[in-house]
Amino acid sequence: MSRRGRAVRPPRGTGSRTSDVRRRRRRGLGRPAVIAASLAVAVVGILVALLGPSPASGRATPDRNPAPAPGSALPAAVVDRAVVVATVDEVRLTAGELRRAVVRLRAEVVAEFPIAGARADYWHTPIVGRTPHEVLRERSLRAAVGEAVLRRWARQAGVSTDPSEAGFRARLDAENARRAAARAQGRPMPGVPSYDEDGFARNEVAELSASLRESLAGQVDLSESRLRERYAELLAAASPSAGAPAFDQARDRLRLDLLSAAFDRELARRVAAARVVPLPTADTVIRAAE
């Protein structure tokens, strides 16, 4: 992977609060592609790395090396996806799960911490008090833990049956085999000809998030009065010059807004409550992608 740095992005949170509110208001009422946007918003702050762009493509060749015992060190050139890199509520988090998060977040970290000086020392040279390696490790583990918690929640809710990495690989292989068979028979298939693991993982996360969000409908106040109250809140926060749709036109989007907020809160609660124990093997996975 390239080690070239990119220009520093402006720090998040800059700009006036009014501008932020206006942007949130436009998202809440004015954008036509609200369904697609809501799937991304559902995991903002927790799974942003999973839904972000990925510089990788293609599936990795299955590893043939036996997995060392949990907590043991791995050679940098040999990273078996079945190796345990952490536990989340005593459930194993594997190298395959962590690697997907690392691949997605690597470019983000390089953008925020531009390369200066010798590239060989880049990942372990402190920049503003922290090394890029430390930042990538922290964010990648957080993202992988978030996805693991989401998948376990989906199983508990009856939305999915197997949250393990082995289950994920089986579904990916089955879906690609289905698409290959359709192509061989001349049958059109929507979407990509075949999935790489990152694209398939992001699709699954979006689908699970949407299903879990809807499962909260019985626990969220979606009454007419609450929808109108939310509509009034968004109108009050919007610019007077912004063209707002009528309440009846915005009804479905208001419902989605309330469900998405409830989903975000519940996922954040579950992630915060998770007992995470990183193992030394996590560093090997991260170093292999640096």
Tab-separated table of C-alpha atoms in Angstrom, residues 144-280:
chain	number	residue	atom	x	y	z
A	144	ALA	CA	-13.965	-3.602	14.852
A	145	VAL	CA	-15.513	-3.733	18.322
A	146	GLY	CA	-18.444	-1.636	17.117
A	147	GLU	CA	-19.134	-4.034	14.259
A	148	ALA	CA	-18.821	-7.052	16.556
A	149	VAL	CA	-21.314	-5.540	19.005
A	150	LEU	CA	-23.702	-4.682	16.168
A	151	ARG	CA	-23.598	-8.235	14.798
A	152	ARG	CA	-24.231	-9.768	18.226
A	153	TRP	CA	-27.162	-7.414	18.764
A	154	ALA	CA	-28.552	-8.501	15.392
A	155	ARG	CA	-28.357	-12.151	16.435
A	156	GLN	CA	-30.082	-11.430	19.747
A	157	ALA	CA	-32.836	-9.586	17.879
A	158	GLY	CA	-33.302	-12.487	15.447
A	159	VAL	CA	-32.112	-10.419	12.496
A	160	SER	CA	-29.110	-12.663	11.778
A	161	THR	CA	-27.965	-16.087	12.919
A	162	ASP	CA	-24.154	-16.181	12.888
A	163	PRO	CA	-22.124	-13.108	13.901
A	164	SER	CA	-18.783	-14.939	13.718
A	165	GLU	CA	-16.034	-14.307	11.185
A	166	ALA	CA	-16.506	-17.851	9.862
A	167	GLY	CA	-20.193	-17.111	9.296
A	168	PHE	CA	-19.324	-13.878	7.523
A	169	ARG	CA	-16.876	-15.663	5.192
A	170	ALA	CA	-19.443	-18.365	4.424
A	171	ARG	CA	-22.071	-15.766	3.470
A	172	LEU	CA	-19.570	-13.855	1.329
A	173	ASP	CA	-18.531	-17.001	-0.545
A	174	ALA	CA	-22.153	-18.072	-1.009
A	175	GLU	CA	-23.168	-14.683	-2.386
A	176	ASN	CA	-20.268	-14.574	-4.827
A	177	ALA	CA	-21.034	-18.144	-5.955
A	178	ARG	CA	-24.655	-17.115	-6.537
A	179	ARG	CA	-23.554	-14.157	-8.640
A	180	ALA	CA	-21.098	-16.266	-10.619
A	181	ALA	CA	-23.812	-18.826	-11.380
A	182	ALA	CA	-26.171	-16.074	-12.534
A	183	ARG	CA	-23.529	-14.669	-14.875
A	184	ALA	CA	-22.832	-18.130	-16.304
A	185	GLN	CA	-26.534	-18.550	-17.041
A	186	GLY	CA	-26.843	-15.091	-18.564
A	187	ARG	CA	-29.154	-13.847	-15.815
A	188	PRO	CA	-28.734	-10.171	-14.851
A	189	MET	CA	-27.797	-9.440	-11.254
A	190	PRO	CA	-28.054	-5.985	-9.675
A	191	GLY	CA	-24.947	-4.534	-8.099
A	192	VAL	CA	-21.341	-5.574	-8.514
A	193	PRO	CA	-20.268	-8.762	-10.358
A	194	SER	CA	-18.695	-10.024	-7.122
A	195	TYR	CA	-17.995	-8.644	-3.663
A	196	ASP	CA	-14.690	-8.076	-1.947
A	197	GLU	CA	-14.872	-8.629	1.794
A	198	ASP	CA	-14.927	-4.943	2.675
A	199	GLY	CA	-17.808	-4.143	0.323
A	200	PHE	CA	-19.785	-7.154	1.515
A	201	ALA	CA	-19.159	-6.233	5.163
A	202	ARG	CA	-20.364	-2.670	4.617
A	203	ASN	CA	-23.507	-3.899	2.874
A	204	GLU	CA	-24.241	-6.289	5.710
A	205	VAL	CA	-23.705	-3.599	8.330
A	206	ALA	CA	-26.100	-1.285	6.484
A	207	GLU	CA	-28.747	-3.991	6.202
A	208	LEU	CA	-28.411	-5.075	9.826
A	209	SER	CA	-28.557	-1.448	10.968
A	210	ALA	CA	-31.755	-0.849	8.987
A	211	SER	CA	-33.395	-3.988	10.409
A	212	LEU	CA	-32.384	-3.188	13.976
A	213	ARG	CA	-33.570	0.382	13.580
A	214	GLU	CA	-37.010	-0.837	12.527
A	215	SER	CA	-37.055	-3.333	15.400
A	216	LEU	CA	-37.054	-0.349	17.773
A	217	ALA	CA	-40.316	1.015	16.368
A	218	GLY	CA	-42.311	-0.386	19.291
A	219	GLN	CA	-40.009	1.340	21.784
A	220	VAL	CA	-39.960	4.821	20.224
A	221	ASP	CA	-42.687	7.440	20.390
A	222	LEU	CA	-43.751	7.793	16.748
A	223	SER	CA	-47.123	9.331	17.454
A	224	GLU	CA	-48.556	12.157	15.370
A	225	SER	CA	-47.852	14.618	18.143
A	226	ARG	CA	-44.214	13.539	18.439
A	227	LEU	CA	-43.684	13.737	14.681
A	228	ARG	CA	-45.111	17.252	14.641
A	229	GLU	CA	-42.965	18.205	17.621
A	230	ARG	CA	-39.856	16.963	15.817
A	231	TYR	CA	-40.912	18.807	12.673
A	232	ALA	CA	-41.221	22.026	14.661
A	233	GLU	CA	-37.779	21.459	16.234
A	234	LEU	CA	-36.158	21.116	12.838
A	235	LEU	CA	-37.979	24.121	11.447
A	236	ALA	CA	-36.896	26.261	14.390
A	237	ALA	CA	-33.274	25.267	13.825
A	238	ALA	CA	-33.356	25.905	10.094
A	239	SER	CA	-32.514	29.068	8.245
A	240	PRO	CA	-35.572	31.195	7.467
A	241	SER	CA	-34.529	31.158	3.818
A	242	ALA	CA	-34.364	27.350	3.623
A	243	GLY	CA	-37.231	25.816	1.727
A	244	ALA	CA	-38.857	23.238	3.996
A	245	PRO	CA	-41.248	20.539	2.773
A	246	ALA	CA	-44.735	20.395	4.206
A	247	PHE	CA	-45.272	18.180	7.243
A	248	ASP	CA	-47.129	15.500	5.277
A	249	GLN	CA	-44.277	15.293	2.794
A	250	ALA	CA	-41.714	14.994	5.584
A	251	ARG	CA	-43.638	12.500	7.732
A	252	ASP	CA	-41.698	9.386	6.670
A	253	ARG	CA	-38.378	11.153	7.000
A	254	LEU	CA	-39.291	12.410	10.458
A	255	ARG	CA	-40.136	8.872	11.510
A	256	LEU	CA	-36.805	7.685	10.164
A	257	ASP	CA	-35.013	10.487	11.995
A	258	LEU	CA	-36.496	9.453	15.349
A	259	LEU	CA	-35.756	5.758	14.793
A	260	SER	CA	-32.189	6.492	13.701
A	261	ALA	CA	-31.567	8.566	16.819
A	262	ALA	CA	-32.861	5.714	19.003
A	263	PHE	CA	-30.687	3.222	17.124
A	264	ASP	CA	-27.588	5.400	17.594
A	265	ARG	CA	-28.214	5.707	21.326
A	266	GLU	CA	-28.749	1.981	21.822
A	267	LEU	CA	-25.701	0.960	19.803
A	268	ALA	CA	-23.549	3.516	21.620
A	269	ARG	CA	-24.800	2.164	24.952
A	270	ARG	CA	-23.939	-1.402	23.978
A	271	VAL	CA	-20.484	-0.463	22.715
A	272	ALA	CA	-19.739	1.541	25.872
A	273	ALA	CA	-20.841	-1.369	28.065
A	274	ALA	CA	-18.745	-3.954	26.192
A	275	ARG	CA	-15.723	-5.344	28.052
A	276	VAL	CA	-12.861	-5.162	25.544
A	277	VAL	CA	-9.501	-6.849	26.170
A	278	PRO	CA	-6.973	-6.236	23.344
A	279	LEU	CA	-4.239	-8.849	22.845
A	280	PRO	CA	-0.681	-8.352	21.560
